């Protein structure tokens, strides 16, 4: 069967690998230029914590070692109190289990390589899907509008603002909601300090401050990618280098000391939005073309549980299973795949709950641990 996947992000690429293994002819359409030749978007590097949920999906195709070759294991989280006290909280009782810090862009490039290495996968970059008609897909390209005809199956792996989902939303019977947090995020960098990591690379670092929170994940070049979560108006309020420095010196003093480019990074990097998307069903039909959704296109979640990409990877395993159960009948498989929604609804709720846990409660534990030490 010929299958079109819209979006060559993490999930689109992995799904292309799964479908090609089943013998399908896959064409991936991606709006951006090829990320292996184009540079990264400033302030949007995003480091992922990849966990067993996602690794399992990679392992089933033998892609885990390649994908995680540059990943840095984080067996616990390191809490930073305002007075500089550090508290390590392991993620597992025996300390043996870790989540893995990996650059989203690097992982995407590797998965693109893996998809394109398969004989029955073709990728077309610079193709932004702008319309789905009866038996046609319309793409915006540098050469103008391009119309492709005759697709039987179109899977939207085109992220939180999916164009495929927009077509489904226009159909009667589709339920949809999107919920933005009043928090945004800004990426910052802690460069290497005298050629070494400024903090322990074997941890996900968290600065819980109640109304705001900063996290930092290690990179192979010994830097850390930091993400500051804060209400939009507060983020906008730091509008001079002096205010930026003063705020960080007060709230994140140990980090501020090792962020020489803080003020310029803060001023230049964009503010990201945090959204939860719910859509039901994830499939439909337009003029004989089957449409389906996977990954963030189906269920974008806020990043506080570190599970968006992991869940998207798991979608690929589940859709593969549904195809197996239906003898590769895409219509029935996409209907069956809807059973996964109960799980993604739960993770969406847990991700929202974990924001409160990370920014308040883990901090309270630091506070309690300090109190225990003071009274010992
Ligand atoms: P995307 O990564 O959004 O990819 C969609 C692709 O489709 C893109 O390449 C895009 O260019 C393309 N596209 C979009 N529209 C069109 C169109 N009209 N036509 C053609 N192509 C199109 N997840 C984790 O598992 N662990 C983490 O620790 C984690 N941390 C995160 C931290 C932050 C700050 C954020 C914002 C997210 C985080 N996530 C994390 C979530 C994770 O990044 C996403 O869940 C994941 O990238 C979703 O993959 P996707 O392929 O479904 O969508």
Short mmCIF file of N, CA and C in Angstrom, two decimals, residues 57-165:
data_model
loop_
_atom_site.label_atom_id
_atom_site.label_comp_id
_atom_site.label_asym_id
_atom_site.label_seq_id
_atom_site.Cartn_x
_atom_site.Cartn_y
_atom_site.Cartn_z
N UNK A 57 10.23 1.37 21.70
CA UNK A 57 9.76 1.52 20.30
C UNK A 57 10.94 1.56 19.34
N UNK A 58 12.05 2.14 19.77
CA UNK A 58 13.26 2.18 18.93
C UNK A 58 13.90 0.79 18.84
N UNK A 59 13.94 0.11 20.01
CA UNK A 59 14.58 -1.20 20.09
C UNK A 59 13.91 -2.21 19.17
N UNK A 60 12.59 -2.14 19.04
CA UNK A 60 11.87 -3.12 18.21
C UNK A 60 12.31 -3.06 16.74
N UNK A 61 12.93 -1.92 16.36
CA UNK A 61 13.44 -1.81 14.98
C UNK A 61 14.97 -1.84 14.96
N UNK A 62 15.56 -2.13 16.11
CA UNK A 62 17.03 -2.16 16.18
C UNK A 62 17.64 -0.77 16.07
N UNK A 63 16.88 0.27 16.43
CA UNK A 63 17.38 1.64 16.29
C UNK A 63 17.85 2.24 17.61
N UNK A 64 17.68 1.50 18.72
CA UNK A 64 17.94 2.09 20.04
C UNK A 64 19.40 2.50 20.23
N UNK A 65 20.33 1.63 19.86
CA UNK A 65 21.74 1.96 20.13
C UNK A 65 22.19 3.15 19.30
N UNK A 66 21.80 3.15 18.04
CA UNK A 66 22.16 4.26 17.16
C UNK A 66 21.53 5.57 17.68
N UNK A 67 20.25 5.49 18.05
CA UNK A 67 19.55 6.71 18.48
C UNK A 67 20.12 7.26 19.79
N UNK A 68 20.54 6.35 20.67
CA UNK A 68 20.98 6.80 22.00
C UNK A 68 22.50 6.89 22.14
N UNK A 69 23.21 6.76 21.02
CA UNK A 69 24.68 6.75 21.09
C UNK A 69 25.23 7.98 21.81
N UNK A 70 24.64 9.15 21.59
CA UNK A 70 25.16 10.37 22.22
C UNK A 70 24.34 10.80 23.44
N UNK A 71 23.41 9.95 23.87
CA UNK A 71 22.54 10.35 24.98
C UNK A 71 23.30 10.28 26.30
N UNK A 72 22.92 11.14 27.23
CA UNK A 72 23.56 11.13 28.56
C UNK A 72 22.53 10.63 29.58
N UNK A 73 22.84 9.51 30.27
CA UNK A 73 21.88 8.98 31.24
C UNK A 73 21.74 9.88 32.46
N UNK A 74 20.50 10.05 32.91
CA UNK A 74 20.23 10.87 34.10
C UNK A 74 19.48 9.97 35.09
N UNK A 75 20.19 9.35 36.04
CA UNK A 75 19.53 8.42 36.97
C UNK A 75 18.71 9.11 38.05
N UNK A 76 18.70 10.43 38.09
CA UNK A 76 17.89 11.11 39.11
C UNK A 76 17.80 12.59 38.81
N UNK A 77 17.10 13.30 39.70
CA UNK A 77 17.01 14.75 39.52
C UNK A 77 17.79 15.44 40.64
N UNK A 78 18.38 16.55 40.30
CA UNK A 78 19.16 17.32 41.27
C UNK A 78 18.41 18.62 41.53
N UNK A 79 17.98 18.78 42.78
CA UNK A 79 17.22 19.97 43.13
C UNK A 79 18.17 21.06 43.61
N UNK A 80 17.97 22.26 43.09
CA UNK A 80 18.82 23.41 43.47
C UNK A 80 18.00 24.37 44.32
N UNK A 81 18.34 24.50 45.60
CA UNK A 81 17.67 25.48 46.47
C UNK A 81 18.30 26.86 46.24
N UNK A 82 17.60 27.89 46.64
CA UNK A 82 18.09 29.26 46.40
C UNK A 82 19.43 29.51 47.10
N UNK A 83 19.62 28.85 48.27
CA UNK A 83 20.89 29.07 48.99
C UNK A 83 22.02 28.18 48.46
N UNK A 84 21.77 27.49 47.36
CA UNK A 84 22.83 26.68 46.75
C UNK A 84 22.84 25.23 47.21
N UNK A 85 21.95 24.87 48.17
CA UNK A 85 21.90 23.48 48.61
C UNK A 85 21.46 22.58 47.46
N UNK A 86 22.16 21.47 47.27
CA UNK A 86 21.81 20.52 46.21
C UNK A 86 21.26 19.25 46.85
N UNK A 87 20.18 18.72 46.30
CA UNK A 87 19.61 17.48 46.80
C UNK A 87 19.37 16.55 45.61
N UNK A 88 19.98 15.38 45.65
CA UNK A 88 19.80 14.42 44.55
C UNK A 88 18.67 13.46 44.91
N UNK A 89 17.71 13.31 43.99
CA UNK A 89 16.60 12.37 44.20
C UNK A 89 16.64 11.33 43.09
N UNK A 90 17.05 10.07 43.40
CA UNK A 90 17.14 9.06 42.33
C UNK A 90 15.77 8.73 41.75
N UNK A 91 15.74 8.38 40.46
CA UNK A 91 14.46 8.01 39.84
C UNK A 91 14.04 6.59 40.18
N UNK A 92 14.99 5.75 40.65
CA UNK A 92 14.61 4.38 41.01
C UNK A 92 15.28 4.04 42.34
N UNK A 93 14.66 3.10 43.07
CA UNK A 93 15.14 2.79 44.42
C UNK A 93 16.59 2.30 44.38
N UNK A 94 16.94 1.50 43.34
CA UNK A 94 18.30 0.97 43.29
C UNK A 94 19.24 1.88 42.50
N UNK A 95 18.70 2.99 41.97
CA UNK A 95 19.53 3.94 41.23
C UNK A 95 19.96 3.43 39.86
N UNK A 96 19.45 2.26 39.47
CA UNK A 96 19.94 1.63 38.24
C UNK A 96 19.22 2.15 36.99
N UNK A 97 18.06 2.78 37.20
CA UNK A 97 17.27 3.20 36.03
C UNK A 97 17.48 4.68 35.76
N UNK A 98 17.59 4.99 34.49
CA UNK A 98 17.85 6.39 34.12
C UNK A 98 16.96 6.80 32.96
N UNK A 99 16.69 8.10 32.89
CA UNK A 99 16.14 8.66 31.66
C UNK A 99 17.33 9.26 30.91
N UNK A 100 17.18 9.51 29.63
CA UNK A 100 18.34 9.86 28.81
C UNK A 100 18.17 11.22 28.16
N UNK A 101 19.19 12.07 28.37
CA UNK A 101 19.14 13.40 27.77
C UNK A 101 19.66 13.33 26.34
N UNK A 102 18.84 13.81 25.41
CA UNK A 102 19.24 13.76 24.00
C UNK A 102 18.66 14.96 23.27
N UNK A 103 19.42 15.49 22.34
CA UNK A 103 18.94 16.65 21.59
C UNK A 103 17.85 16.19 20.61
N UNK A 104 16.73 16.91 20.63
CA UNK A 104 15.62 16.53 19.73
C UNK A 104 16.05 16.62 18.27
N UNK A 105 16.82 17.67 17.96
CA UNK A 105 17.23 17.86 16.56
C UNK A 105 18.16 16.73 16.12
N UNK A 106 19.10 16.33 17.02
CA UNK A 106 20.04 15.26 16.65
C UNK A 106 19.29 13.94 16.47
N UNK A 107 18.33 13.69 17.36
CA UNK A 107 17.55 12.45 17.24
C UNK A 107 16.73 12.45 15.95
N UNK A 108 16.20 13.61 15.61
CA UNK A 108 15.40 13.72 14.39
C UNK A 108 16.27 13.40 13.15
N UNK A 109 17.49 13.95 13.16
CA UNK A 109 18.39 13.69 12.01
C UNK A 109 18.69 12.20 11.90
N UNK A 110 18.91 11.55 13.03
CA UNK A 110 19.23 10.12 13.00
C UNK A 110 18.04 9.30 12.51
N UNK A 111 16.85 9.69 12.95
CA UNK A 111 15.66 8.92 12.52
C UNK A 111 15.35 9.17 11.05
N UNK A 112 15.68 10.37 10.56
CA UNK A 112 15.53 10.63 9.12
C UNK A 112 16.47 9.74 8.32
N UNK A 113 17.71 9.65 8.81
CA UNK A 113 18.68 8.76 8.14
C UNK A 113 18.14 7.33 8.12
N UNK A 114 17.62 6.89 9.26
CA UNK A 114 17.12 5.51 9.35
C UNK A 114 15.96 5.30 8.38
N UNK A 115 15.06 6.28 8.30
CA UNK A 115 13.90 6.14 7.41
C UNK A 115 14.36 6.12 5.95
N UNK A 116 15.23 7.06 5.60
CA UNK A 116 15.65 7.17 4.20
C UNK A 116 16.54 6.01 3.77
N UNK A 117 17.14 5.33 4.75
CA UNK A 117 17.99 4.18 4.40
C UNK A 117 17.14 3.01 3.91
N UNK A 118 15.86 3.08 4.16
CA UNK A 118 14.98 1.97 3.74
C UNK A 118 14.59 2.18 2.28
N UNK A 119 14.55 1.09 1.50
CA UNK A 119 14.33 1.25 0.07
C UNK A 119 12.95 1.80 -0.28
N UNK A 120 11.97 1.59 0.59
CA UNK A 120 10.61 2.00 0.25
C UNK A 120 10.14 3.27 0.98
N UNK A 121 11.11 4.13 1.38
CA UNK A 121 10.74 5.41 2.01
C UNK A 121 11.37 6.55 1.21
N UNK A 122 10.55 7.54 0.87
CA UNK A 122 11.03 8.74 0.17
C UNK A 122 10.65 9.95 1.00
N UNK A 123 11.56 10.90 1.15
CA UNK A 123 11.24 12.13 1.90
C UNK A 123 11.26 13.32 0.96
N UNK A 124 10.23 14.17 1.08
CA UNK A 124 10.18 15.41 0.28
C UNK A 124 10.15 16.59 1.24
N UNK A 125 11.22 17.39 1.22
CA UNK A 125 11.32 18.53 2.13
C UNK A 125 10.77 19.78 1.46
N UNK A 126 10.59 20.82 2.25
CA UNK A 126 10.07 22.08 1.70
C UNK A 126 8.66 21.92 1.15
N UNK A 127 7.90 21.00 1.69
CA UNK A 127 6.51 20.77 1.28
C UNK A 127 5.60 20.96 2.49
N UNK A 128 4.93 22.09 2.54
CA UNK A 128 3.99 22.34 3.65
C UNK A 128 2.58 22.00 3.20
N UNK A 129 1.97 21.06 3.88
CA UNK A 129 0.58 20.71 3.53
C UNK A 129 -0.33 21.88 3.86
N UNK A 130 -1.09 22.34 2.88
CA UNK A 130 -2.00 23.46 3.14
C UNK A 130 -3.46 23.11 2.84
N UNK A 131 -3.68 21.98 2.20
CA UNK A 131 -5.08 21.63 1.91
C UNK A 131 -5.25 20.16 1.59
N UNK A 132 -6.38 19.63 2.04
CA UNK A 132 -6.73 18.25 1.69
C UNK A 132 -8.09 18.30 1.01
N UNK A 133 -8.11 17.95 -0.29
CA UNK A 133 -9.37 17.96 -1.01
C UNK A 133 -9.87 16.54 -1.21
N UNK A 134 -10.76 16.36 -2.17
CA UNK A 134 -11.27 15.02 -2.45
C UNK A 134 -10.26 14.31 -3.33
N UNK A 135 -9.41 13.49 -2.71
CA UNK A 135 -8.39 12.76 -3.48
C UNK A 135 -7.17 13.60 -3.83
N UNK A 136 -7.01 14.77 -3.20
CA UNK A 136 -5.83 15.60 -3.50
C UNK A 136 -5.21 16.15 -2.21
N UNK A 137 -3.91 16.33 -2.27
CA UNK A 137 -3.21 17.04 -1.19
C UNK A 137 -2.53 18.24 -1.83
N UNK A 138 -2.62 19.38 -1.19
CA UNK A 138 -2.01 20.59 -1.74
C UNK A 138 -0.86 21.05 -0.84
N UNK A 139 0.30 21.25 -1.44
CA UNK A 139 1.49 21.65 -0.67
C UNK A 139 2.00 23.00 -1.16
N UNK A 140 2.43 23.80 -0.19
CA UNK A 140 3.12 25.04 -0.52
C UNK A 140 4.60 24.70 -0.62
N UNK A 141 5.24 25.06 -1.73
CA UNK A 141 6.68 24.82 -1.88
C UNK A 141 7.34 26.10 -2.39
N UNK A 142 8.66 26.10 -2.46
CA UNK A 142 9.36 27.28 -2.99
C UNK A 142 8.97 27.53 -4.44
N UNK A 143 8.56 26.47 -5.13
CA UNK A 143 8.19 26.61 -6.55
C UNK A 143 6.70 26.93 -6.72
N UNK A 144 6.02 27.19 -5.62
CA UNK A 144 4.58 27.48 -5.68
C UNK A 144 3.76 26.30 -5.19
N UNK A 145 2.45 26.37 -5.44
CA UNK A 145 1.56 25.31 -4.95
C UNK A 145 1.73 24.04 -5.77
N UNK A 146 1.83 22.91 -5.09
CA UNK A 146 1.98 21.63 -5.78
C UNK A 146 0.80 20.75 -5.34
N UNK A 147 0.13 20.14 -6.29
CA UNK A 147 -0.99 19.25 -5.94
C UNK A 147 -0.59 17.81 -6.22
N UNK A 148 -0.76 16.97 -5.20
CA UNK A 148 -0.48 15.53 -5.37
C UNK A 148 -1.82 14.81 -5.33
N UNK A 149 -1.95 13.79 -6.19
CA UNK A 149 -3.27 13.12 -6.30
C UNK A 149 -3.18 11.63 -5.95
N UNK A 150 -4.32 11.09 -5.61
CA UNK A 150 -4.46 9.63 -5.54
C UNK A 150 -4.01 8.97 -4.26
N UNK A 151 -3.79 9.75 -3.17
CA UNK A 151 -3.36 9.10 -1.91
C UNK A 151 -4.50 8.27 -1.33
N UNK A 152 -4.17 7.08 -0.88
CA UNK A 152 -5.20 6.26 -0.23
C UNK A 152 -5.18 6.45 1.28
N UNK A 153 -3.96 6.60 1.82
CA UNK A 153 -3.83 6.74 3.28
C UNK A 153 -2.91 7.93 3.57
N UNK A 154 -3.38 8.85 4.40
CA UNK A 154 -2.56 10.01 4.80
C UNK A 154 -2.51 10.04 6.33
N UNK A 155 -1.29 9.92 6.88
CA UNK A 155 -1.15 9.97 8.34
C UNK A 155 -0.54 11.31 8.71
N UNK A 156 -1.20 12.03 9.58
CA UNK A 156 -0.70 13.31 10.06
C UNK A 156 0.23 13.09 11.25
N UNK A 157 1.53 13.33 11.01
CA UNK A 157 2.52 13.33 12.12
C UNK A 157 3.09 14.74 12.13
N UNK A 158 2.20 15.72 11.93
CA UNK A 158 2.64 17.09 11.71
C UNK A 158 2.47 17.99 12.93
N UNK A 159 2.60 17.37 14.12
CA UNK A 159 2.76 18.16 15.33
C UNK A 159 1.50 18.82 15.87
N UNK A 160 1.72 19.62 16.92
CA UNK A 160 0.60 20.18 17.69
C UNK A 160 -0.34 21.04 16.85
N UNK A 161 0.20 21.67 15.80
CA UNK A 161 -0.68 22.52 14.96
C UNK A 161 -0.94 21.84 13.62
N UNK A 162 -1.27 20.57 13.70
CA UNK A 162 -1.41 19.69 12.53
C UNK A 162 -2.41 20.19 11.48
N UNK A 163 -1.96 20.19 10.22
CA UNK A 163 -2.87 20.53 9.12
C UNK A 163 -3.81 19.35 8.81
N UNK A 164 -3.32 18.13 9.03
CA UNK A 164 -4.19 16.96 8.80
C UNK A 164 -5.34 16.98 9.82
N UNK A 165 -4.98 17.30 11.06
CA UNK A 165 -6.02 17.36 12.09
C UNK A 165 -7.02 18.47 11.78
#
